[in-house]
Amino acid sequence: MTPEQARTLTIQAGRALAAAGQGDMVWGHAAVRDPAGRGIWIKEPGWGLEEVTEERLQLVGHDGTVLQGDGKPHKECHIHLEVLAADQQLACSVHTHATAAVAFAALDTPLLPLSHEGALFAGSDVPRFTETGNLISTPALGKALAAALGGAPAALLPKHGLVAAGHSVPAAVMHAVLLDRACTTQLAAAAAGPVRVHSDPAEARAKRAECWPDTQLEAGWNYLLRRADLLHP
Ligand SMILES: [Zn+2]
């Protein structure tokens, strides 16, 4: 990947997340690892996910300073700096305030594999970062969040939002989208009555492999980019 490609993918990640309904006005962001090792590409604060352009990108260095682009960095850039530092295989991390994820996290109940999306965690509960419900505004909090995420595709931040990561930009974005959809489905089921049917761990593991290989994550990503074009040509 070249820095130019990383910038393009950062713009596309924002558009795809917005098309999936993960926007929270100007809050929430996706970050792509700089292929030259200088830090992360991320949008400038003050813009919505669907408003990211080449001119509104920043290169934020490992110490949280803006190396390219205008303005201050996002206060929560430490999420991405630390998640991507913790695992060099990760290409991208996502942080949004997706409504269903926040609502579901408030129930403090395990996320169950009710649907294909719910099988993303292969029958395990989604990790949760519980050290604070406030902003992840320091390197120490970013490190703690990265530890809570571990090797999982995504984690909930109760009272706040979600974080997701992936070995590719499409995977990271889709992990965020799938977690939010799984939360939406379980909220709907729980609101209608007791949840009685869901995959057992063996079926959930099989479904994760069958439903969510890289090819399917990329198919979902490509759909979201087409939808973004329809919504904001
Ligand atoms: Zn946040």
Coordinates of C-alpha atoms and ligand atoms in Angstrom, one line a residue:
M1 CA 0.0 0.0 0.0
T2 CA 1.2 3.5 -0.8
P3 CA 0.5 6.6 1.4
E4 CA -1.8 7.7 -1.5
Q5 CA -3.8 4.5 -1.2
A6 CA -4.0 4.8 2.6
R7 CA -5.4 8.3 2.2
T8 CA -8.0 7.1 -0.3
L9 CA -9.0 4.2 2.0
T10 CA -9.3 6.6 4.9
I11 CA -11.8 8.7 2.9
Q12 CA -13.7 5.6 1.8
A13 CA -13.8 4.2 5.3
G14 CA -15.6 7.3 6.5
R15 CA -18.1 7.2 3.6
A16 CA -18.8 3.5 4.1
L17 CA -19.4 3.9 7.8
A18 CA -21.7 6.9 7.2
A19 CA -23.6 4.8 4.6
A20 CA -24.0 2.2 7.2
G21 CA -25.6 4.7 9.6
Q22 CA -22.7 5.0 12.0
G23 CA -22.3 8.7 11.8
D24 CA -22.8 10.8 15.0
M25 CA -22.7 14.3 13.4
V26 CA -18.9 15.1 13.5
W27 CA -17.9 12.4 16.0
G28 CA -16.4 9.1 15.3
H29 CA -13.5 8.2 12.9
A30 CA -11.6 5.6 11.1
A31 CA -7.8 5.5 10.9
V32 CA -5.5 3.8 8.5
R33 CA -1.9 2.9 9.3
D34 CA 0.6 5.0 7.3
P35 CA 2.5 2.6 5.1
A36 CA 5.6 4.7 5.6
G37 CA 5.5 4.0 9.3
R38 CA 4.9 7.7 10.3
G39 CA 1.6 7.1 12.2
I40 CA -2.1 7.1 11.1
W41 CA -4.2 8.8 8.5
I42 CA -7.4 10.1 10.0
K43 CA -9.9 12.9 9.2
E44 CA -9.5 16.3 10.7
P45 CA -11.9 17.1 13.6
G46 CA -15.1 19.0 12.8
W47 CA -16.2 16.9 9.8
G48 CA -18.8 14.1 9.5
L49 CA -17.8 10.7 8.3
E50 CA -19.3 11.3 4.9
E51 CA -17.6 14.7 4.6
V52 CA -14.0 13.4 4.6
T53 CA -12.0 14.6 1.6
E54 CA -8.3 14.7 0.6
E55 CA -8.0 18.2 2.0
R56 CA -9.6 17.2 5.4
L57 CA -7.1 14.4 6.2
Q58 CA -4.4 14.5 8.8
L59 CA -1.3 12.4 9.2
V60 CA -1.0 12.0 13.0
G61 CA 2.4 10.8 14.3
H62 CA 2.9 8.2 17.0
D63 CA 3.1 10.9 19.7
G64 CA -0.2 12.4 18.7
T65 CA 1.1 15.4 16.8
V66 CA -0.2 16.4 13.4
L67 CA 2.5 15.8 10.8
Q68 CA 0.4 16.7 7.8
G69 CA -2.9 18.5 7.4
D70 CA -4.6 21.3 9.3
G71 CA -5.8 21.8 12.9
K72 CA -5.5 19.8 16.1
P73 CA -5.8 16.0 16.1
H74 CA -9.0 14.3 17.4
K75 CA -8.8 14.0 21.2
E76 CA -9.4 10.3 20.7
C77 CA -6.7 9.7 18.2
H78 CA -5.0 7.6 21.0
I79 CA -7.6 4.9 20.3
H80 CA -6.1 4.3 16.9
L81 CA -2.5 5.0 17.7
E82 CA -2.5 2.4 20.4
V83 CA -4.7 -0.2 18.8
L84 CA -2.6 -0.2 15.7
A85 CA 0.6 -0.1 17.7
A86 CA -0.5 -3.2 19.7
D87 CA -0.7 -5.3 16.6
Q88 CA 1.4 -4.5 13.5
Q89 CA -0.8 -6.8 11.4
L90 CA -3.7 -4.4 11.7
A91 CA -4.2 -2.0 8.9
C92 CA -7.2 0.0 10.2
S93 CA -9.2 0.8 13.3
V94 CA -12.6 2.3 13.6
H95 CA -14.3 4.2 16.5
T96 CA -17.9 5.3 16.3
H97 CA -20.8 6.1 18.6
A98 CA -23.1 3.7 16.8
T99 CA -26.5 4.0 18.6
A100 CA -27.4 0.3 18.8
A101 CA -24.0 -0.5 20.2
V102 CA -24.3 2.1 22.9
A103 CA -27.9 1.0 23.7
F104 CA -27.0 -2.7 23.8
A105 CA -23.9 -2.1 26.0
A106 CA -26.1 -0.4 28.5
L107 CA -28.0 -3.7 29.1
D108 CA -24.7 -5.4 30.2
T109 CA -25.8 -8.7 28.8
P110 CA -23.8 -11.1 26.6
L111 CA -24.0 -10.6 22.9
L112 CA -25.4 -13.8 21.5
P113 CA -25.1 -15.2 18.0
L114 CA -28.7 -14.6 17.0
S115 CA -27.9 -13.8 13.4
H116 CA -25.1 -14.0 10.9
E117 CA -23.7 -10.7 12.2
G118 CA -23.8 -12.1 15.8
A119 CA -21.6 -15.0 14.7
L120 CA -18.7 -12.6 14.1
F121 CA -17.5 -13.4 17.6
A122 CA -17.6 -17.1 17.0
G123 CA -19.8 -17.8 20.0
S124 CA -17.8 -15.7 22.4
D125 CA -19.1 -12.5 24.0
V126 CA -17.9 -9.2 22.6
P127 CA -15.1 -7.7 24.6
R128 CA -16.0 -4.6 26.6
F129 CA -13.7 -1.7 27.7
T130 CA -15.0 -0.7 31.2
E131 CA -12.2 1.5 32.6
T132 CA -14.0 4.6 31.6
G133 CA -17.1 5.8 29.8
N134 CA -15.4 9.1 29.1
L135 CA -13.2 10.0 26.1
I136 CA -10.2 7.9 25.3
S137 CA -8.0 11.0 25.4
T138 CA -4.6 9.7 26.7
P139 CA -2.1 7.1 25.5
A140 CA -2.6 5.2 28.7
L141 CA -6.4 4.8 28.0
G142 CA -5.6 3.9 24.4
K143 CA -3.3 1.2 25.5
A144 CA -5.9 -0.2 28.0
L145 CA -8.5 -0.2 25.3
A146 CA -6.2 -2.0 22.9
A147 CA -5.6 -4.6 25.6
A148 CA -9.3 -5.0 26.1
L149 CA -9.9 -5.5 22.4
G150 CA -7.1 -8.1 22.2
G151 CA -7.4 -10.0 19.0
A152 CA -11.1 -9.6 18.7
P153 CA -12.7 -8.0 15.6
A154 CA -14.4 -5.3 17.7
A155 CA -15.3 -4.3 21.2
L156 CA -18.0 -2.3 23.0
L157 CA -17.2 0.8 25.0
P158 CA -20.2 1.0 27.4
K159 CA -21.6 4.5 27.8
H160 CA -19.6 5.6 24.7
G161 CA -19.5 3.5 21.5
L162 CA -17.5 0.8 19.8
V163 CA -14.0 0.1 18.5
A164 CA -13.2 -2.2 15.6
A165 CA -10.0 -3.3 13.8
G166 CA -9.0 -5.4 10.9
H167 CA -6.1 -6.6 8.8
S168 CA -7.6 -4.6 5.9
V169 CA -9.6 -1.4 5.8
P170 CA -12.7 -3.2 4.5
A171 CA -12.5 -5.7 7.4
A172 CA -12.2 -3.1 10.1
V173 CA -15.1 -1.1 8.7
M174 CA -17.3 -4.3 8.3
H175 CA -16.4 -5.4 11.8
A176 CA -17.8 -2.2 13.1
V177 CA -20.9 -2.5 10.9
L178 CA -21.5 -6.1 11.8
L179 CA -21.2 -5.4 15.6
D180 CA -23.7 -2.6 15.3
R181 CA -26.1 -4.8 13.4
A182 CA -25.8 -7.7 15.8
C183 CA -26.6 -5.3 18.6
T184 CA -29.6 -4.0 16.7
T185 CA -30.9 -7.5 16.2
Q186 CA -30.5 -8.5 19.8
L187 CA -32.1 -5.3 21.0
A188 CA -35.1 -6.0 18.8
A189 CA -35.4 -9.6 20.0
A190 CA -35.0 -8.7 23.7
A191 CA -37.6 -6.0 23.4
A192 CA -40.1 -8.4 22.0
G193 CA -39.6 -11.2 24.6
P194 CA -37.1 -13.6 26.1
V195 CA -34.4 -14.7 23.6
R196 CA -34.7 -18.4 23.2
V197 CA -32.9 -19.4 20.0
H198 CA -29.3 -18.7 19.0
S199 CA -26.3 -20.6 17.6
D200 CA -24.3 -22.8 19.9
P201 CA -20.6 -22.1 20.0
A202 CA -19.9 -24.8 17.3
E203 CA -22.5 -23.4 14.9
A204 CA -21.3 -19.8 15.6
R205 CA -17.7 -20.8 14.8
A206 CA -18.8 -22.5 11.6
K207 CA -20.9 -19.5 10.6
R208 CA -18.1 -17.0 11.3
A209 CA -15.9 -19.0 8.8
E210 CA -18.7 -19.4 6.3
C211 CA -20.3 -16.0 6.5
W212 CA -17.4 -13.7 7.1
P213 CA -14.3 -14.6 5.0
D214 CA -12.4 -11.7 3.6
T215 CA -14.3 -12.0 0.3
Q216 CA -17.7 -11.4 2.1
L217 CA -16.3 -8.5 4.1
E218 CA -15.0 -6.9 0.9
A219 CA -18.4 -7.5 -0.8
G220 CA -20.1 -5.7 2.1
W221 CA -17.6 -2.9 1.9
N222 CA -18.1 -2.5 -1.8
Y223 CA -21.9 -2.4 -1.3
L224 CA -21.4 0.4 1.3
L225 CA -19.2 2.4 -1.1
R226 CA -21.9 2.1 -3.8
R227 CA -24.6 3.2 -1.3
A228 CA -22.4 6.1 -0.2
D229 CA -22.2 7.3 -3.9
L230 CA -26.0 7.1 -4.1
L231 CA -26.5 9.1 -0.8
H232 CA -23.7 11.6 -1.4
P233 CA -22.8 11.6 -5.1
Ligands
ZN1 ZN -15.8 8.6 21.1

